[in-house]
Amino acid sequence: MNKLLKTIMVALLSLGLAQAVWADDVSYFKETLQAAEQGNAQAQYNLGVMYEQGQGVRQDDAQAVQWYRKAAEQGYAQAQHNLGGMYDSGRGVHQDYTQAVQWYRKAAEQGYAGAQNNLGKMYANGQGVRQDYAQAVQWFRKAAEQGDAYAQYNLGVMYDNGRGVRQDDAQAVQWYRKAAEQGHADAQFNLGLMYDQGRGARQDDAQAVQWYRRAAEQGDAKAQVNLGAMYAKGRGVRQDYTQAVQWYRRAAEQGDAQAQSNLGWMYLNGQGVRQDVAQAAQWFRKAAEQGFAEAQYNLGVMHANGLGVRQNYKIAKEWFGKACDNGFQPGCDAYRKLNQAGY
């Protein structure tokens, strides 16, 4: 699994108001506007949030930026953070990573955890600053030690991959666990993977299943695939092909190629579902069209044998060739055989 640092979406603060514009929202907006126009930094920040979220007023990113800037220039950390986020995402202003870094840094230096995490992200990805993993780790750690789940996850990733710190599976597990216990789905998945592989913790299928399940229930496709595989193999749970199919399907419907391929295999073999070679071919095709080599090979086999599709050696050869190009040796062997046979 590629666990390279993922770009973290900027978590903009909200006031916790309902999405619909109620009379109370409009009244509060008017009160906030009056205070903001008098120079109250907190009111200016709150007004920015209301414009960004469309609470009590029509949603307007440009106005949100204007009010965030007024509060930010008075040193209001949350506004500095959110203004950085607007520059980061290009909302209400032209995207400008350098400006994003500037405003994140101002908030980060005041100890604002969200800004520290986002500044770490900018260093990790080389956006608005020269890429510097050591600096990224420094800022992630500051936020992580304040309990920021995103930063805890990111710090875990840095230890996992040895970026900016010496590679240390045990430290990765420690930080993944902190974030996972706060409900961070990517951290839950990665913690499950560490237990699955016995990295940084004693190998434990039951623990792997527990953490995969937590992430899977939040909709994490990779966790759904792995949880399905645990059910299919009877690892950490009683073997249950029906449950395996259920979890593969959830991920497959999100477009996960591994899940689509696995679901095709379940239909091909009648495991957890009634055998249906046409459905198998359909799911193999979905994965194959995403470049998933094993599915490309399996789809080639389906065409070569007329399983769920009309037999066609030319099409089979094309899929075997694609699988071979993606480094799947059985695809190379099958392609060579058909080529020798004159197809």
Short mmCIF file of C-alpha atoms in Angstrom, two decimals:
data_model
loop_
_atom_site.label_atom_id
_atom_site.label_comp_id
_atom_site.label_asym_id
_atom_site.label_seq_id
_atom_site.Cartn_x
_atom_site.Cartn_y
_atom_site.Cartn_z
CA MET A 1 0.00 0.00 0.00
CA ASN A 2 1.32 3.38 -0.92
CA LYS A 3 1.34 5.33 2.30
CA LEU A 4 3.07 8.41 0.95
CA LEU A 5 1.97 11.52 2.72
CA LYS A 6 -1.46 12.52 1.57
CA THR A 7 -2.28 16.15 1.05
CA ILE A 8 -4.45 17.09 3.96
CA MET A 9 -7.54 19.10 3.15
CA VAL A 10 -7.55 22.34 5.06
CA ALA A 11 -9.96 22.03 7.96
CA LEU A 12 -11.77 25.34 8.06
CA LEU A 13 -13.55 26.12 11.30
CA SER A 14 -17.29 26.44 11.39
CA LEU A 15 -19.65 27.98 13.87
CA GLY A 16 -21.69 24.81 14.13
CA LEU A 17 -24.78 26.52 12.72
CA ALA A 18 -27.40 24.65 10.71
CA GLN A 19 -26.99 24.71 6.94
CA ALA A 20 -30.38 26.30 6.34
CA VAL A 21 -30.60 30.07 6.76
CA TRP A 22 -32.98 30.59 9.67
CA ALA A 23 -34.19 33.91 11.09
CA ASP A 24 -31.80 33.46 14.00
CA ASP A 25 -28.92 33.19 11.52
CA VAL A 26 -29.90 36.45 9.84
CA SER A 27 -30.24 38.21 13.19
CA TYR A 28 -26.87 36.91 14.36
CA PHE A 29 -25.30 37.94 11.05
CA LYS A 30 -26.49 41.52 11.50
CA GLU A 31 -25.16 41.66 15.06
CA THR A 32 -21.84 40.18 13.94
CA LEU A 33 -21.56 42.60 11.00
CA GLN A 34 -22.06 45.56 13.30
CA ALA A 35 -19.33 44.39 15.66
CA ALA A 36 -17.00 43.54 12.76
CA GLU A 37 -17.38 46.98 11.23
CA GLN A 38 -16.35 48.42 14.59
CA GLY A 39 -13.08 46.49 14.34
CA ASN A 40 -13.78 43.53 16.62
CA ALA A 41 -11.40 40.81 15.42
CA GLN A 42 -13.45 37.87 16.67
CA ALA A 43 -16.55 39.28 14.98
CA GLN A 44 -14.58 39.78 11.76
CA TYR A 45 -13.46 36.17 11.91
CA ASN A 46 -16.98 34.95 12.65
CA LEU A 47 -18.32 37.03 9.78
CA GLY A 48 -15.76 35.40 7.48
CA VAL A 49 -16.99 31.99 8.58
CA MET A 50 -20.60 33.00 7.96
CA TYR A 51 -19.79 34.15 4.44
CA GLU A 52 -17.78 31.01 3.78
CA GLN A 53 -20.55 28.74 5.06
CA GLY A 54 -23.51 30.77 3.80
CA GLN A 55 -24.98 31.24 7.28
CA GLY A 56 -27.39 34.15 7.56
CA VAL A 57 -26.09 35.50 4.26
CA ARG A 58 -25.51 34.25 0.71
CA GLN A 59 -22.30 32.20 0.51
CA ASP A 60 -19.45 34.37 -0.80
CA ASP A 61 -15.81 33.25 -0.68
CA ALA A 62 -14.49 36.67 -1.67
CA GLN A 63 -16.30 38.30 1.25
CA ALA A 64 -15.06 35.52 3.54
CA VAL A 65 -11.49 36.33 2.49
CA GLN A 66 -12.04 40.04 3.09
CA TRP A 67 -13.22 39.52 6.66
CA TYR A 68 -10.67 36.83 7.46
CA ARG A 69 -7.98 39.25 6.29
CA LYS A 70 -9.22 42.05 8.56
CA ALA A 71 -9.13 39.75 11.58
CA ALA A 72 -5.85 38.14 10.51
CA GLU A 73 -4.14 41.51 10.23
CA GLN A 74 -5.09 42.09 13.86
CA GLY A 75 -3.28 38.88 14.78
CA TYR A 76 -6.34 36.64 15.21
CA ALA A 77 -4.89 33.14 14.82
CA GLN A 78 -8.00 31.31 13.60
CA ALA A 79 -8.50 33.96 10.92
CA GLN A 80 -4.86 33.69 9.85
CA HIS A 81 -5.31 29.94 9.56
CA ASN A 82 -8.50 30.23 7.53
CA LEU A 83 -7.06 32.92 5.29
CA GLY A 84 -4.13 30.59 4.63
CA GLY A 85 -6.66 27.91 3.76
CA MET A 86 -8.37 30.15 1.23
CA TYR A 87 -5.05 30.84 -0.49
CA ASP A 88 -4.17 27.15 -0.29
CA SER A 89 -7.38 26.06 -2.04
CA GLY A 90 -7.83 29.11 -4.28
CA ARG A 91 -11.22 30.04 -2.86
CA GLY A 92 -12.10 33.73 -3.02
CA VAL A 93 -8.56 34.52 -4.17
CA HIS A 94 -6.15 33.21 -6.79
CA GLN A 95 -4.44 30.11 -5.43
CA ASP A 96 -1.12 31.17 -3.95
CA TYR A 97 0.86 28.68 -1.90
CA THR A 98 3.38 31.30 -0.82
CA GLN A 99 0.62 33.41 0.71
CA ALA A 100 -0.90 30.28 2.25
CA VAL A 101 2.43 29.51 3.92
CA GLN A 102 2.74 33.08 5.16
CA TRP A 103 -0.63 33.02 6.91
CA TYR A 104 -0.30 29.46 8.19
CA ARG A 105 3.04 30.43 9.71
CA LYS A 106 1.62 33.43 11.53
CA ALA A 107 -1.07 31.26 13.12
CA ALA A 108 1.33 28.37 13.73
CA GLU A 109 3.76 30.60 15.57
CA GLN A 110 0.91 31.52 17.91
CA GLY A 111 0.50 27.81 18.68
CA TYR A 112 -2.59 27.17 16.57
CA ALA A 113 -2.53 23.41 15.95
CA GLY A 114 -4.46 23.36 12.67
CA ALA A 115 -2.07 25.88 11.16
CA GLN A 116 0.95 23.96 12.46
CA ASN A 117 -0.34 20.84 10.74
CA ASN A 118 -1.03 22.66 7.49
CA LEU A 119 2.35 24.36 7.56
CA GLY A 120 3.89 20.93 7.99
CA LYS A 121 1.90 19.76 4.98
CA MET A 122 3.28 22.63 2.89
CA TYR A 123 6.85 21.69 3.83
CA ALA A 124 6.18 18.00 3.16
CA ASN A 125 4.75 18.70 -0.29
CA GLY A 126 7.05 21.58 -1.23
CA GLN A 127 4.18 24.00 -1.74
CA GLY A 128 5.06 27.66 -1.22
CA VAL A 129 8.37 26.63 0.37
CA ARG A 130 11.25 24.38 -0.57
CA GLN A 131 10.39 20.80 0.33
CA ASP A 132 11.86 20.04 3.74
CA TYR A 133 10.78 16.87 5.53
CA ALA A 134 12.60 17.81 8.74
CA GLN A 135 10.64 21.07 8.93
CA ALA A 136 7.46 19.17 8.14
CA VAL A 137 8.12 16.79 11.03
CA GLN A 138 8.81 19.71 13.36
CA TRP A 139 5.46 21.34 12.63
CA PHE A 140 3.52 18.07 12.61
CA ARG A 141 4.99 17.25 16.02
CA LYS A 142 3.97 20.61 17.49
CA ALA A 143 0.37 20.06 16.40
CA ALA A 144 0.38 16.35 17.25
CA GLU A 145 1.49 17.04 20.80
CA GLN A 146 -1.55 19.31 21.13
CA GLY A 147 -3.75 16.37 20.17
CA ASP A 148 -4.44 17.29 16.53
CA ALA A 149 -5.49 14.01 14.87
CA TYR A 150 -4.44 15.06 11.36
CA ALA A 151 -0.98 15.95 12.59
CA GLN A 152 -0.71 12.74 14.60
CA TYR A 153 -1.53 10.78 11.46
CA ASN A 154 0.94 12.77 9.38
CA LEU A 155 3.68 12.32 11.95
CA GLY A 156 2.96 8.60 11.89
CA VAL A 157 3.37 8.61 8.12
CA MET A 158 6.72 10.38 8.40
CA TYR A 159 7.99 7.75 10.85
CA ASP A 160 6.51 4.99 8.68
CA ASN A 161 8.40 6.20 5.61
CA GLY A 162 11.52 7.58 7.30
CA ARG A 163 10.99 11.11 6.04
CA GLY A 164 12.54 13.84 8.14
CA VAL A 165 13.16 11.28 10.90
CA ARG A 166 14.79 7.87 11.13
CA GLN A 167 12.33 5.20 10.00
CA ASP A 168 10.66 3.74 13.09
CA ASP A 169 7.67 1.40 12.88
CA ALA A 170 7.01 1.55 16.63
CA GLN A 171 6.80 5.34 16.54
CA ALA A 172 4.55 5.13 13.50
CA VAL A 173 2.21 2.81 15.37
CA GLN A 174 2.20 5.11 18.39
CA TRP A 175 1.12 8.14 16.36
CA TYR A 176 -1.30 6.22 14.17
CA ARG A 177 -2.96 4.93 17.34
CA LYS A 178 -3.38 8.40 18.80
CA ALA A 179 -5.08 9.61 15.62
CA ALA A 180 -7.04 6.38 15.17
CA GLU A 181 -8.51 6.63 18.64
CA GLN A 182 -9.83 10.06 17.67
CA GLY A 183 -11.60 8.51 14.69
CA HIS A 184 -9.15 9.38 11.90
CA ALA A 185 -9.99 6.82 9.20
CA ASP A 186 -6.63 6.82 7.39
CA ALA A 187 -4.87 6.30 10.71
CA GLN A 188 -7.25 3.46 11.58
CA PHE A 189 -6.49 1.79 8.26
CA ASN A 190 -2.74 2.23 8.65
CA LEU A 191 -2.84 0.93 12.22
CA GLY A 192 -4.77 -2.10 10.98
CA LEU A 193 -2.11 -2.62 8.33
CA MET A 194 0.69 -2.46 10.90
CA TYR A 195 -1.03 -5.20 12.96
CA ASP A 196 -1.72 -7.16 9.78
CA GLN A 197 1.95 -7.11 8.79
CA GLY A 198 3.41 -7.22 12.29
CA ARG A 199 5.25 -3.94 11.86
CA GLY A 200 5.84 -1.87 14.99
CA ALA A 201 3.53 -4.19 16.91
CA ARG A 202 3.16 -7.93 17.34
CA GLN A 203 1.28 -9.41 14.39
CA ASP A 204 -2.37 -9.70 15.40
CA ASP A 205 -5.13 -10.53 12.92
CA ALA A 206 -7.89 -9.72 15.40
CA GLN A 207 -6.48 -6.25 16.02
CA ALA A 208 -6.04 -5.75 12.29
CA VAL A 209 -9.70 -6.62 11.73
CA GLN A 210 -10.79 -4.26 14.51
CA TRP A 211 -9.01 -1.27 13.01
CA TYR A 212 -9.89 -2.13 9.40
CA ARG A 213 -13.52 -2.32 10.48
CA ARG A 214 -13.46 1.10 12.14
CA ALA A 215 -12.06 2.69 9.00
CA ALA A 216 -14.30 0.64 6.70
CA GLU A 217 -17.41 1.77 8.56
CA GLN A 218 -16.35 5.35 7.83
CA GLY A 219 -16.28 4.51 4.12
CA ASP A 220 -12.53 4.01 3.65
CA ALA A 221 -12.29 1.88 0.50
CA LYS A 222 -8.86 0.37 1.20
CA ALA A 223 -10.03 -0.71 4.64
CA GLN A 224 -13.17 -2.21 3.13
CA VAL A 225 -11.03 -4.24 0.72
CA ASN A 226 -8.75 -5.49 3.48
CA LEU A 227 -11.64 -6.29 5.79
CA GLY A 228 -13.23 -8.24 2.95
CA ALA A 229 -9.99 -10.15 2.49
CA MET A 230 -9.85 -11.00 6.20
CA TYR A 231 -13.35 -12.49 5.95
CA ALA A 232 -12.47 -14.34 2.74
CA LYS A 233 -9.39 -15.91 4.32
CA GLY A 234 -10.79 -16.35 7.84
CA ARG A 235 -8.07 -14.26 9.43
CA GLY A 236 -9.04 -12.63 12.72
CA VAL A 237 -12.67 -13.57 12.06
CA ARG A 238 -14.55 -16.72 11.12
CA GLN A 239 -14.35 -17.23 7.36
CA ASP A 240 -17.45 -15.74 5.79
CA TYR A 241 -17.63 -15.27 2.03
CA THR A 242 -20.91 -13.37 2.27
CA GLN A 243 -19.30 -10.77 4.50
CA ALA A 244 -16.30 -10.68 2.19
CA VAL A 245 -18.55 -9.92 -0.77
CA GLN A 246 -20.37 -7.24 1.19
CA TRP A 247 -17.16 -5.36 1.97
CA TYR A 248 -15.65 -5.86 -1.48
CA ARG A 249 -18.84 -4.49 -3.02
CA ARG A 250 -18.78 -1.35 -0.86
CA ALA A 251 -15.25 -0.56 -2.01
CA ALA A 252 -15.92 -1.62 -5.60
CA GLU A 253 -18.84 0.78 -5.85
CA GLN A 254 -16.44 3.54 -4.81
CA GLY A 255 -14.28 2.63 -7.79
CA ASP A 256 -11.54 0.71 -5.99
CA ALA A 257 -9.87 -1.49 -8.61
CA GLN A 258 -8.62 -4.14 -6.17
CA ALA A 259 -12.13 -4.52 -4.78
CA GLN A 260 -13.64 -4.74 -8.25
CA SER A 261 -11.19 -7.47 -9.16
CA ASN A 262 -11.84 -9.34 -5.92
CA LEU A 263 -15.60 -9.08 -6.40
CA GLY A 264 -15.20 -10.45 -9.91
CA TRP A 265 -13.32 -13.40 -8.47
CA MET A 266 -16.12 -14.08 -5.95
CA TYR A 267 -18.71 -14.12 -8.75
CA LEU A 268 -16.48 -16.34 -10.90
CA ASN A 269 -16.15 -18.92 -8.12
CA GLY A 270 -19.59 -18.55 -6.55
CA GLN A 271 -18.21 -17.59 -3.17
CA GLY A 272 -20.65 -15.56 -1.07
CA VAL A 273 -22.85 -15.04 -4.13
CA ARG A 274 -24.47 -17.27 -6.73
CA GLN A 275 -21.93 -18.03 -9.43
CA ASP A 276 -22.37 -15.58 -12.30
CA VAL A 277 -19.64 -15.45 -14.93
CA ALA A 278 -21.23 -12.45 -16.67
CA GLN A 279 -21.05 -10.47 -13.42
CA ALA A 280 -17.49 -11.68 -12.94
CA ALA A 281 -16.54 -10.37 -16.37
CA GLN A 282 -18.25 -7.05 -15.65
CA TRP A 283 -16.28 -6.47 -12.45
CA PHE A 284 -13.01 -7.64 -13.98
CA ARG A 285 -13.59 -5.14 -16.79
CA LYS A 286 -14.14 -2.25 -14.39
CA ALA A 287 -10.84 -3.02 -12.65
CA ALA A 288 -9.04 -3.76 -15.92
CA GLU A 289 -10.03 -0.41 -17.39
CA GLN A 290 -8.32 1.24 -14.42
CA GLY A 291 -5.10 -0.58 -15.32
CA PHE A 292 -5.29 -3.28 -12.63
CA ALA A 293 -3.04 -5.98 -14.08
CA GLU A 294 -4.54 -9.05 -12.41
CA ALA A 295 -8.01 -8.07 -13.60
CA GLN A 296 -6.68 -7.46 -17.10
CA TYR A 297 -5.29 -10.98 -17.12
CA ASN A 298 -8.53 -12.45 -15.74
CA LEU A 299 -10.58 -10.59 -18.33
CA GLY A 300 -8.27 -12.01 -20.97
CA VAL A 301 -8.96 -15.49 -19.63
CA MET A 302 -12.70 -14.82 -19.78
CA HIS A 303 -12.46 -13.78 -23.43
CA ALA A 304 -10.17 -16.68 -24.31
CA ASN A 305 -12.61 -19.19 -22.84
CA GLY A 306 -15.91 -17.48 -23.60
CA LEU A 307 -16.83 -17.10 -19.94
CA GLY A 308 -19.44 -14.40 -19.46
CA VAL A 309 -18.42 -12.86 -22.77
CA ARG A 310 -18.24 -14.05 -26.37
CA GLN A 311 -15.06 -16.01 -27.01
CA ASN A 312 -12.57 -13.80 -28.82
CA TYR A 313 -8.86 -14.61 -28.85
CA LYS A 314 -7.91 -11.26 -30.34
CA ILE A 315 -9.51 -9.36 -27.45
CA ALA A 316 -8.07 -11.88 -24.99
CA LYS A 317 -4.61 -11.22 -26.42
CA GLU A 318 -5.08 -7.47 -26.03
CA TRP A 319 -5.91 -7.84 -22.35
CA PHE A 320 -3.04 -10.26 -21.77
CA GLY A 321 -0.76 -7.70 -23.40
CA LYS A 322 -2.01 -4.95 -21.13
CA ALA A 323 -1.45 -7.14 -18.08
CA CYS A 324 2.05 -7.93 -19.31
CA ASP A 325 2.81 -4.24 -19.85
CA ASN A 326 1.81 -3.69 -16.22
CA GLY A 327 4.32 -6.27 -15.05
CA PHE A 328 2.00 -9.28 -14.57
CA GLN A 329 4.03 -12.28 -15.77
CA PRO A 330 1.09 -14.67 -16.39
CA GLY A 331 -0.21 -12.05 -18.83
CA CYS A 332 3.11 -12.14 -20.69
CA ASP A 333 3.02 -15.94 -20.86
CA ALA A 334 -0.57 -16.01 -22.13
CA TYR A 335 0.15 -13.32 -24.70
CA ARG A 336 3.14 -15.28 -25.97
CA LYS A 337 1.10 -18.46 -26.33
CA LEU A 338 -1.63 -16.75 -28.31
CA ASN A 339 0.96 -15.02 -30.44
CA GLN A 340 2.62 -18.36 -31.20
CA ALA A 341 -0.80 -19.76 -32.08
CA GLY A 342 -1.18 -17.07 -34.72
CA TYR A 343 -3.66 -14.78 -32.96
#
